Amino acid sequence: MSRKKLSVFEAFSLSFGGQAPFTSIITFGTIGLQLGGSFLTIATIIGTILVLLNGIVIYRLSLRYSQHGGYFTYAFYSLTERLGLVTGWLFLLYAFTYGGTLLAGSIYIITTYLKINADLIAFLVLLFSAFLVIRGLDVSVKYAEFISIAEIVAIIISSVVLLLETKPSFNLTIPANPFLVILYAIGMPIGYGNLNPMSEDIKNAKKIVGIITVIVILLGGLLSALLFYASALYGTDLIEILLDKAGFIFPYLIFSALNGGILGGIAYIIAMSRIVYAMSLKNFMPSIISSLKYNRPYNAEVISLIIYTVILFLLTHFVGLYTTFLVLGGLTVLSYLIISLSANLSLFRIALKKLRKRKMEITLAVFSTILSLIILVYSIQENTPIINYIFFAWIIAGFIYAEVLEIAGNNGKNDED
């Protein structure tokens, strides 16, 4: 593709905006504050450190690969074709559920407090998202630059206003189930994963993708911890606290939250499209998906957009915004942990080739793998059965799909660069 590539700030804006920190705070954070109270501040710092370890793994892998595909590409070349396919398959679930969680959660919060018809808002939001995606990456990035700054400002202003109010001293309380609170805290910084699948769209991708990934995790996590610290001084109902203590800027906060949800969806639709495009190049998807139009993987973008829009609207209409948010949120954490395990194993496999020179990378990969496995097991235990059923059904479908391709004789590794 010969289109103009993204600068450092453009790539940062899309990644940080795709993480949608303020929107994540009022979705994952609202529940986390109710469960953990003041402990959520500490849980967010712990969650950020845990996610950062996986982010550093991506940093190391991004130094080696600059093709489209991210997690799929890492597993495809470092592990096996089949694991690459299944990793890409699981990333599609992660991208859809994370983007969908942000959008459903933000619409739920907004419609609850503004008493607006949820179906109408969902339709208009999805229509606007579709418009931006169809217009292309340049337009989406300009939107991301504006909204990412708006979200940072929203968090800082809210935190400062709450900290300047007359308040009681901070009182740390340990909840009955602190690990569950950490799980919700992890849901906020894991939104960094939208950038590495689109490495070919970024200038000097090998140098900056990993650095931006680490910055986005740290900035998003620490800003979230700041607002949780300030909010926990007043109670556990985050929206009511903001409405009561920062009511004069509440319309701006609603604006930031809604647009953050929209941007999160756009960023992950684009990430989905790059994964689908990369899988198509390796004959894991129909070849028409990898056709370029307007110097971009237009077919992959349109297919990803249609899948995201149709399924999300049907879910919000028939299942409801809150249930959609809870189910997609649970699936997000599970799918993120599996693709992170794949990345950890990819780095481990690469580092083994030069064991003496890469002991630090092996240590990082092993430690991150152990932590991800522990969190994964606990997440499965804490999730409702329906979330686990959907998740394992998706994994099984991915392996069945891989078997079908194997029988059909498709082989992608002949196309290795």
Short mmCIF file of N, CA and C in Angstrom, two decimals, residues 149-302:
data_model
loop_
_atom_site.label_atom_id
_atom_site.label_comp_id
_atom_site.label_asym_id
_atom_site.label_seq_id
_atom_site.Cartn_x
_atom_site.Cartn_y
_atom_site.Cartn_z
N ILE A 149 -7.33 13.70 22.86
CA ILE A 149 -7.01 14.85 23.71
C ILE A 149 -8.19 15.20 24.60
N ALA A 150 -9.40 15.14 24.03
CA ALA A 150 -10.62 15.44 24.81
C ALA A 150 -10.75 14.48 25.99
N GLU A 151 -10.39 13.21 25.79
CA GLU A 151 -10.50 12.24 26.88
C GLU A 151 -9.46 12.50 27.98
N ILE A 152 -8.25 12.85 27.57
CA ILE A 152 -7.22 13.18 28.56
C ILE A 152 -7.66 14.38 29.39
N VAL A 153 -8.18 15.40 28.72
CA VAL A 153 -8.65 16.60 29.41
C VAL A 153 -9.79 16.27 30.36
N ALA A 154 -10.72 15.41 29.91
CA ALA A 154 -11.87 15.02 30.74
C ALA A 154 -11.41 14.35 32.04
N ILE A 155 -10.42 13.46 31.93
CA ILE A 155 -9.92 12.76 33.12
C ILE A 155 -9.22 13.73 34.06
N ILE A 156 -8.36 14.57 33.50
CA ILE A 156 -7.59 15.50 34.34
C ILE A 156 -8.50 16.51 35.04
N ILE A 157 -9.43 17.11 34.28
CA ILE A 157 -10.33 18.09 34.87
C ILE A 157 -11.18 17.46 35.97
N SER A 158 -11.74 16.28 35.69
CA SER A 158 -12.56 15.60 36.68
C SER A 158 -11.76 15.31 37.94
N SER A 159 -10.54 14.82 37.77
CA SER A 159 -9.70 14.49 38.93
C SER A 159 -9.37 15.73 39.74
N VAL A 160 -8.98 16.81 39.07
CA VAL A 160 -8.60 18.04 39.77
C VAL A 160 -9.79 18.62 40.53
N VAL A 161 -10.96 18.65 39.88
CA VAL A 161 -12.16 19.18 40.53
C VAL A 161 -12.49 18.38 41.78
N LEU A 162 -12.43 17.06 41.69
CA LEU A 162 -12.74 16.23 42.85
C LEU A 162 -11.71 16.38 43.95
N LEU A 163 -10.44 16.51 43.59
CA LEU A 163 -9.39 16.65 44.60
C LEU A 163 -9.42 18.01 45.29
N LEU A 164 -9.92 19.03 44.59
CA LEU A 164 -9.99 20.37 45.17
C LEU A 164 -11.20 20.56 46.07
N GLU A 165 -12.18 19.68 45.95
CA GLU A 165 -13.36 19.77 46.80
C GLU A 165 -13.01 19.46 48.26
N THR A 166 -13.79 20.02 49.20
CA THR A 166 -13.64 19.63 50.60
C THR A 166 -14.02 18.16 50.72
N LYS A 167 -13.16 17.38 51.32
CA LYS A 167 -13.37 15.94 51.28
C LYS A 167 -12.81 15.27 52.53
N PRO A 168 -13.29 14.07 52.80
CA PRO A 168 -12.69 13.28 53.89
C PRO A 168 -11.36 12.69 53.42
N SER A 169 -10.59 12.18 54.34
CA SER A 169 -9.31 11.56 53.98
C SER A 169 -9.56 10.22 53.29
N PHE A 170 -8.55 9.79 52.53
CA PHE A 170 -8.64 8.53 51.80
C PHE A 170 -8.65 7.36 52.78
N ASN A 171 -9.63 6.49 52.63
CA ASN A 171 -9.78 5.35 53.53
C ASN A 171 -9.77 4.07 52.71
N LEU A 172 -8.65 3.36 52.77
CA LEU A 172 -8.52 2.14 51.98
C LEU A 172 -9.34 1.00 52.60
N THR A 173 -10.19 0.42 51.78
CA THR A 173 -10.96 -0.75 52.20
C THR A 173 -10.62 -1.92 51.28
N ILE A 174 -10.44 -3.09 51.86
CA ILE A 174 -10.13 -4.29 51.08
C ILE A 174 -11.44 -5.05 50.86
N PRO A 175 -11.88 -5.23 49.62
CA PRO A 175 -13.14 -5.93 49.36
C PRO A 175 -13.02 -7.42 49.63
N ALA A 176 -14.15 -8.09 49.66
CA ALA A 176 -14.17 -9.53 49.92
C ALA A 176 -13.46 -10.31 48.81
N ASN A 177 -13.53 -9.79 47.59
CA ASN A 177 -12.92 -10.47 46.46
C ASN A 177 -12.04 -9.49 45.69
N PRO A 178 -10.85 -9.20 46.19
CA PRO A 178 -10.00 -8.20 45.54
C PRO A 178 -9.56 -8.57 44.13
N PHE A 179 -9.41 -9.89 43.86
CA PHE A 179 -8.96 -10.30 42.53
C PHE A 179 -10.00 -9.97 41.48
N LEU A 180 -11.27 -10.05 41.84
CA LEU A 180 -12.33 -9.70 40.89
C LEU A 180 -12.25 -8.22 40.52
N VAL A 181 -11.91 -7.39 41.48
CA VAL A 181 -11.74 -5.96 41.21
C VAL A 181 -10.56 -5.74 40.26
N ILE A 182 -9.50 -6.50 40.46
CA ILE A 182 -8.33 -6.39 39.56
C ILE A 182 -8.71 -6.79 38.15
N LEU A 183 -9.58 -7.79 38.01
CA LEU A 183 -10.03 -8.19 36.68
C LEU A 183 -10.71 -7.05 35.95
N TYR A 184 -11.57 -6.32 36.65
CA TYR A 184 -12.22 -5.17 36.02
C TYR A 184 -11.20 -4.07 35.74
N ALA A 185 -10.21 -3.92 36.62
CA ALA A 185 -9.17 -2.92 36.40
C ALA A 185 -8.34 -3.26 35.17
N ILE A 186 -8.11 -4.54 34.92
CA ILE A 186 -7.36 -4.96 33.74
C ILE A 186 -8.11 -4.58 32.46
N GLY A 187 -9.44 -4.55 32.55
CA GLY A 187 -10.23 -4.23 31.36
C GLY A 187 -9.96 -2.86 30.79
N MET A 188 -9.38 -1.97 31.57
CA MET A 188 -9.14 -0.61 31.08
C MET A 188 -7.86 -0.49 30.25
N PRO A 189 -6.69 -0.90 30.74
CA PRO A 189 -5.47 -0.69 29.94
C PRO A 189 -5.26 -1.71 28.81
N ILE A 190 -6.09 -2.76 28.70
CA ILE A 190 -5.83 -3.76 27.66
C ILE A 190 -6.24 -3.27 26.27
N GLY A 191 -6.73 -2.04 26.18
CA GLY A 191 -7.16 -1.53 24.87
C GLY A 191 -6.04 -1.09 23.96
N TYR A 192 -4.78 -1.40 24.31
CA TYR A 192 -3.65 -0.99 23.48
C TYR A 192 -3.50 -1.84 22.22
N GLY A 193 -4.23 -2.94 22.13
CA GLY A 193 -3.97 -3.94 21.09
C GLY A 193 -4.42 -3.59 19.69
N ASN A 194 -4.96 -2.39 19.48
CA ASN A 194 -5.44 -2.05 18.14
C ASN A 194 -4.33 -1.57 17.22
N LEU A 195 -3.14 -1.26 17.75
CA LEU A 195 -2.11 -0.62 16.93
C LEU A 195 -1.25 -1.60 16.16
N ASN A 196 -0.76 -2.67 16.83
CA ASN A 196 0.21 -3.53 16.15
C ASN A 196 -0.33 -4.27 14.93
N PRO A 197 -1.66 -4.54 14.80
CA PRO A 197 -2.12 -5.17 13.56
C PRO A 197 -1.97 -4.29 12.32
N MET A 198 -1.79 -2.98 12.51
CA MET A 198 -1.74 -2.08 11.36
C MET A 198 -0.35 -1.46 11.19
N SER A 199 0.68 -2.25 11.46
CA SER A 199 2.05 -1.74 11.42
C SER A 199 2.43 -1.15 10.06
N GLU A 200 1.92 -1.74 8.97
CA GLU A 200 2.28 -1.25 7.64
C GLU A 200 1.74 0.15 7.37
N ASP A 201 0.78 0.59 8.17
CA ASP A 201 0.22 1.93 8.00
C ASP A 201 1.02 3.00 8.74
N ILE A 202 2.08 2.60 9.45
CA ILE A 202 2.78 3.51 10.37
C ILE A 202 4.23 3.70 9.94
N LYS A 203 4.69 4.95 9.97
CA LYS A 203 6.09 5.24 9.66
C LYS A 203 7.00 4.61 10.72
N ASN A 204 8.11 4.04 10.24
CA ASN A 204 9.10 3.46 11.16
C ASN A 204 8.45 2.56 12.20
N ALA A 205 7.57 1.67 11.73
CA ALA A 205 6.76 0.85 12.64
C ALA A 205 7.61 0.05 13.61
N LYS A 206 8.72 -0.50 13.14
CA LYS A 206 9.55 -1.32 14.03
C LYS A 206 10.08 -0.52 15.21
N LYS A 207 10.29 0.76 15.02
CA LYS A 207 10.84 1.59 16.08
C LYS A 207 9.77 2.13 17.03
N ILE A 208 8.59 2.48 16.50
CA ILE A 208 7.65 3.25 17.32
C ILE A 208 6.43 2.49 17.81
N VAL A 209 6.03 1.39 17.14
CA VAL A 209 4.82 0.69 17.57
C VAL A 209 4.94 0.20 19.01
N GLY A 210 6.06 -0.43 19.33
CA GLY A 210 6.26 -0.95 20.68
C GLY A 210 6.34 0.16 21.72
N ILE A 211 7.02 1.26 21.36
CA ILE A 211 7.14 2.38 22.30
C ILE A 211 5.77 3.00 22.58
N ILE A 212 4.98 3.20 21.52
CA ILE A 212 3.64 3.76 21.70
C ILE A 212 2.79 2.82 22.55
N THR A 213 2.91 1.53 22.32
CA THR A 213 2.16 0.55 23.09
C THR A 213 2.42 0.70 24.59
N VAL A 214 3.68 0.79 24.96
CA VAL A 214 4.05 0.94 26.38
C VAL A 214 3.52 2.26 26.93
N ILE A 215 3.66 3.35 26.17
CA ILE A 215 3.20 4.66 26.63
C ILE A 215 1.69 4.66 26.84
N VAL A 216 0.96 4.06 25.90
CA VAL A 216 -0.50 4.04 25.99
C VAL A 216 -0.96 3.26 27.23
N ILE A 217 -0.32 2.13 27.50
CA ILE A 217 -0.68 1.34 28.68
C ILE A 217 -0.44 2.14 29.96
N LEU A 218 0.75 2.74 30.07
CA LEU A 218 1.09 3.49 31.28
C LEU A 218 0.22 4.72 31.46
N LEU A 219 0.04 5.49 30.38
CA LEU A 219 -0.73 6.72 30.47
C LEU A 219 -2.19 6.43 30.79
N GLY A 220 -2.76 5.46 30.08
CA GLY A 220 -4.16 5.11 30.33
C GLY A 220 -4.37 4.56 31.73
N GLY A 221 -3.48 3.69 32.16
CA GLY A 221 -3.63 3.09 33.49
C GLY A 221 -3.45 4.08 34.62
N LEU A 222 -2.44 4.95 34.51
CA LEU A 222 -2.17 5.90 35.59
C LEU A 222 -3.22 7.01 35.65
N LEU A 223 -3.70 7.46 34.50
CA LEU A 223 -4.78 8.45 34.50
C LEU A 223 -6.05 7.86 35.12
N SER A 224 -6.33 6.60 34.81
CA SER A 224 -7.49 5.93 35.41
C SER A 224 -7.34 5.84 36.92
N ALA A 225 -6.14 5.45 37.39
CA ALA A 225 -5.91 5.35 38.83
C ALA A 225 -6.10 6.69 39.52
N LEU A 226 -5.67 7.77 38.86
CA LEU A 226 -5.83 9.10 39.43
C LEU A 226 -7.30 9.44 39.64
N LEU A 227 -8.13 9.20 38.61
CA LEU A 227 -9.55 9.52 38.74
C LEU A 227 -10.24 8.61 39.75
N PHE A 228 -9.84 7.36 39.83
CA PHE A 228 -10.43 6.46 40.82
C PHE A 228 -10.07 6.88 42.24
N TYR A 229 -8.85 7.33 42.42
CA TYR A 229 -8.44 7.83 43.74
C TYR A 229 -9.30 9.03 44.13
N ALA A 230 -9.47 9.96 43.20
CA ALA A 230 -10.25 11.15 43.49
C ALA A 230 -11.72 10.82 43.73
N SER A 231 -12.27 9.87 42.95
CA SER A 231 -13.69 9.52 43.06
C SER A 231 -13.99 8.73 44.33
N ALA A 232 -13.07 7.85 44.73
CA ALA A 232 -13.31 6.98 45.88
C ALA A 232 -13.45 7.75 47.19
N LEU A 233 -13.05 9.01 47.19
CA LEU A 233 -13.19 9.83 48.39
C LEU A 233 -14.64 10.16 48.69
N TYR A 234 -15.51 10.00 47.67
CA TYR A 234 -16.91 10.43 47.81
C TYR A 234 -17.91 9.29 47.77
N GLY A 235 -17.49 8.09 47.44
CA GLY A 235 -18.44 6.99 47.37
C GLY A 235 -18.09 6.02 46.27
N THR A 236 -19.09 5.25 45.81
CA THR A 236 -18.84 4.21 44.81
C THR A 236 -19.67 4.36 43.54
N ASP A 237 -20.54 5.37 43.46
CA ASP A 237 -21.33 5.60 42.25
C ASP A 237 -20.63 6.67 41.42
N LEU A 238 -19.81 6.23 40.48
CA LEU A 238 -18.92 7.14 39.76
C LEU A 238 -19.69 8.23 39.02
N ILE A 239 -20.74 7.85 38.30
CA ILE A 239 -21.48 8.84 37.52
C ILE A 239 -22.15 9.86 38.43
N GLU A 240 -22.75 9.40 39.51
CA GLU A 240 -23.39 10.33 40.45
C GLU A 240 -22.38 11.28 41.08
N ILE A 241 -21.18 10.76 41.35
CA ILE A 241 -20.13 11.60 41.92
C ILE A 241 -19.75 12.70 40.94
N LEU A 242 -19.54 12.32 39.68
CA LEU A 242 -19.18 13.31 38.67
C LEU A 242 -20.31 14.30 38.43
N LEU A 243 -21.54 13.80 38.43
CA LEU A 243 -22.70 14.67 38.22
C LEU A 243 -22.85 15.67 39.36
N ASP A 244 -22.58 15.20 40.58
CA ASP A 244 -22.75 16.05 41.75
C ASP A 244 -21.59 17.03 41.94
N LYS A 245 -20.37 16.51 41.81
CA LYS A 245 -19.20 17.33 42.12
C LYS A 245 -18.63 18.08 40.92
N ALA A 246 -18.87 17.57 39.73
CA ALA A 246 -18.36 18.23 38.51
C ALA A 246 -19.48 18.49 37.52
N GLY A 247 -20.65 18.84 38.06
CA GLY A 247 -21.84 19.02 37.23
C GLY A 247 -21.70 20.09 36.18
N PHE A 248 -20.87 21.10 36.44
CA PHE A 248 -20.73 22.20 35.49
C PHE A 248 -20.04 21.78 34.19
N ILE A 249 -19.29 20.67 34.23
CA ILE A 249 -18.67 20.17 33.00
C ILE A 249 -19.26 18.81 32.59
N PHE A 250 -20.38 18.42 33.21
CA PHE A 250 -20.93 17.10 32.93
C PHE A 250 -21.28 16.91 31.46
N PRO A 251 -21.85 17.92 30.77
CA PRO A 251 -22.11 17.74 29.33
C PRO A 251 -20.84 17.41 28.54
N TYR A 252 -19.72 18.06 28.93
CA TYR A 252 -18.45 17.76 28.26
C TYR A 252 -18.00 16.33 28.56
N LEU A 253 -18.22 15.88 29.78
CA LEU A 253 -17.86 14.51 30.14
C LEU A 253 -18.68 13.50 29.36
N ILE A 254 -19.98 13.79 29.20
CA ILE A 254 -20.84 12.91 28.40
C ILE A 254 -20.36 12.89 26.95
N PHE A 255 -20.03 14.06 26.44
CA PHE A 255 -19.49 14.17 25.07
C PHE A 255 -18.23 13.32 24.91
N SER A 256 -17.33 13.43 25.86
CA SER A 256 -16.07 12.67 25.80
C SER A 256 -16.31 11.17 25.88
N ALA A 257 -17.22 10.77 26.77
CA ALA A 257 -17.50 9.35 26.94
C ALA A 257 -18.11 8.75 25.68
N LEU A 258 -19.08 9.45 25.11
CA LEU A 258 -19.74 8.93 23.91
C LEU A 258 -18.78 8.85 22.74
N ASN A 259 -18.02 9.91 22.53
CA ASN A 259 -17.07 9.91 21.41
C ASN A 259 -15.92 8.95 21.63
N GLY A 260 -15.55 8.73 22.90
CA GLY A 260 -14.55 7.71 23.19
C GLY A 260 -15.03 6.33 22.80
N GLY A 261 -16.30 6.05 23.09
CA GLY A 261 -16.89 4.77 22.69
C GLY A 261 -16.91 4.62 21.18
N ILE A 262 -17.25 5.70 20.48
CA ILE A 262 -17.26 5.67 19.01
C ILE A 262 -15.85 5.42 18.49
N LEU A 263 -14.87 6.15 19.04
CA LEU A 263 -13.49 5.99 18.57
C LEU A 263 -12.95 4.61 18.87
N GLY A 264 -13.31 4.05 20.04
CA GLY A 264 -12.89 2.70 20.35
C GLY A 264 -13.40 1.71 19.32
N GLY A 265 -14.66 1.88 18.90
CA GLY A 265 -15.21 1.02 17.87
C GLY A 265 -14.49 1.18 16.55
N ILE A 266 -14.24 2.42 16.15
CA ILE A 266 -13.55 2.68 14.88
C ILE A 266 -12.15 2.07 14.88
N ALA A 267 -11.41 2.30 15.97
CA ALA A 267 -10.04 1.80 16.05
C ALA A 267 -10.00 0.29 15.93
N TYR A 268 -10.97 -0.39 16.53
CA TYR A 268 -10.95 -1.85 16.50
C TYR A 268 -11.58 -2.43 15.24
N ILE A 269 -12.43 -1.67 14.57
CA ILE A 269 -12.87 -2.08 13.24
C ILE A 269 -11.68 -2.07 12.29
N ILE A 270 -10.87 -1.01 12.38
CA ILE A 270 -9.67 -0.92 11.55
C ILE A 270 -8.70 -2.05 11.89
N ALA A 271 -8.52 -2.33 13.19
CA ALA A 271 -7.64 -3.42 13.60
C ALA A 271 -8.16 -4.76 13.09
N MET A 272 -9.47 -4.99 13.19
CA MET A 272 -10.07 -6.21 12.65
C MET A 272 -9.77 -6.35 11.17
N SER A 273 -9.92 -5.25 10.45
CA SER A 273 -9.73 -5.29 9.00
C SER A 273 -8.30 -5.67 8.64
N ARG A 274 -7.32 -5.19 9.43
CA ARG A 274 -5.92 -5.52 9.13
C ARG A 274 -5.62 -6.98 9.43
N ILE A 275 -6.24 -7.52 10.45
CA ILE A 275 -6.07 -8.94 10.74
C ILE A 275 -6.69 -9.79 9.63
N VAL A 276 -7.91 -9.46 9.25
CA VAL A 276 -8.60 -10.19 8.18
C VAL A 276 -7.80 -10.09 6.88
N TYR A 277 -7.28 -8.90 6.61
CA TYR A 277 -6.48 -8.68 5.41
C TYR A 277 -5.21 -9.56 5.43
N ALA A 278 -4.51 -9.56 6.57
CA ALA A 278 -3.29 -10.36 6.69
C ALA A 278 -3.59 -11.85 6.57
N MET A 279 -4.69 -12.30 7.16
CA MET A 279 -5.07 -13.71 7.07
C MET A 279 -5.44 -14.08 5.64
N SER A 280 -6.05 -13.15 4.93
CA SER A 280 -6.39 -13.41 3.53
C SER A 280 -5.15 -13.55 2.66
N LEU A 281 -4.13 -12.75 2.95
CA LEU A 281 -2.88 -12.85 2.20
C LEU A 281 -2.22 -14.22 2.38
N LYS A 282 -2.49 -14.86 3.51
CA LYS A 282 -1.92 -16.18 3.78
C LYS A 282 -2.90 -17.31 3.44
N ASN A 283 -3.91 -16.97 2.66
CA ASN A 283 -4.91 -17.95 2.20
C ASN A 283 -5.76 -18.54 3.31
N PHE A 284 -5.90 -17.82 4.42
CA PHE A 284 -6.77 -18.26 5.50
C PHE A 284 -8.16 -17.64 5.41
N MET A 285 -8.31 -16.70 4.50
CA MET A 285 -9.58 -16.06 4.21
C MET A 285 -9.72 -15.96 2.69
N PRO A 286 -10.92 -15.78 2.17
CA PRO A 286 -11.08 -15.62 0.72
C PRO A 286 -10.19 -14.52 0.16
N SER A 287 -9.62 -14.75 -1.01
CA SER A 287 -8.63 -13.82 -1.57
C SER A 287 -9.22 -12.46 -1.88
N ILE A 288 -10.53 -12.38 -2.10
CA ILE A 288 -11.14 -11.09 -2.41
C ILE A 288 -10.97 -10.09 -1.26
N ILE A 289 -10.82 -10.61 -0.04
CA ILE A 289 -10.67 -9.74 1.13
C ILE A 289 -9.36 -8.97 1.07
N SER A 290 -8.34 -9.54 0.44
CA SER A 290 -7.04 -8.89 0.40
C SER A 290 -6.88 -7.94 -0.79
N SER A 291 -7.93 -7.78 -1.58
CA SER A 291 -7.88 -6.85 -2.71
C SER A 291 -7.80 -5.41 -2.19
N LEU A 292 -6.94 -4.63 -2.82
CA LEU A 292 -6.77 -3.24 -2.43
C LEU A 292 -7.62 -2.32 -3.29
N LYS A 293 -8.15 -1.28 -2.67
CA LYS A 293 -8.93 -0.26 -3.36
C LYS A 293 -8.66 1.06 -2.66
N TYR A 294 -8.42 2.11 -3.43
CA TYR A 294 -8.05 3.41 -2.87
C TYR A 294 -6.79 3.30 -2.01
N ASN A 295 -5.87 2.42 -2.43
CA ASN A 295 -4.60 2.21 -1.71
C ASN A 295 -4.82 1.78 -0.26
N ARG A 296 -5.86 1.00 -0.01
CA ARG A 296 -6.15 0.51 1.34
C ARG A 296 -6.90 -0.82 1.22
N PRO A 297 -6.88 -1.64 2.26
CA PRO A 297 -7.63 -2.91 2.23
C PRO A 297 -9.13 -2.66 2.41
N TYR A 298 -9.71 -2.04 1.39
CA TYR A 298 -11.09 -1.55 1.48
C TYR A 298 -12.08 -2.68 1.72
N ASN A 299 -11.91 -3.79 1.01
CA ASN A 299 -12.85 -4.91 1.19
C ASN A 299 -12.81 -5.44 2.63
N ALA A 300 -11.61 -5.54 3.18
CA ALA A 300 -11.48 -6.01 4.55
C ALA A 300 -12.13 -5.04 5.53
N GLU A 301 -11.99 -3.74 5.26
CA GLU A 301 -12.61 -2.73 6.12
C GLU A 301 -14.13 -2.82 6.08
N VAL A 302 -14.67 -2.96 4.87
CA VAL A 302 -16.14 -3.02 4.73
C VAL A 302 -16.71 -4.26 5.39
#
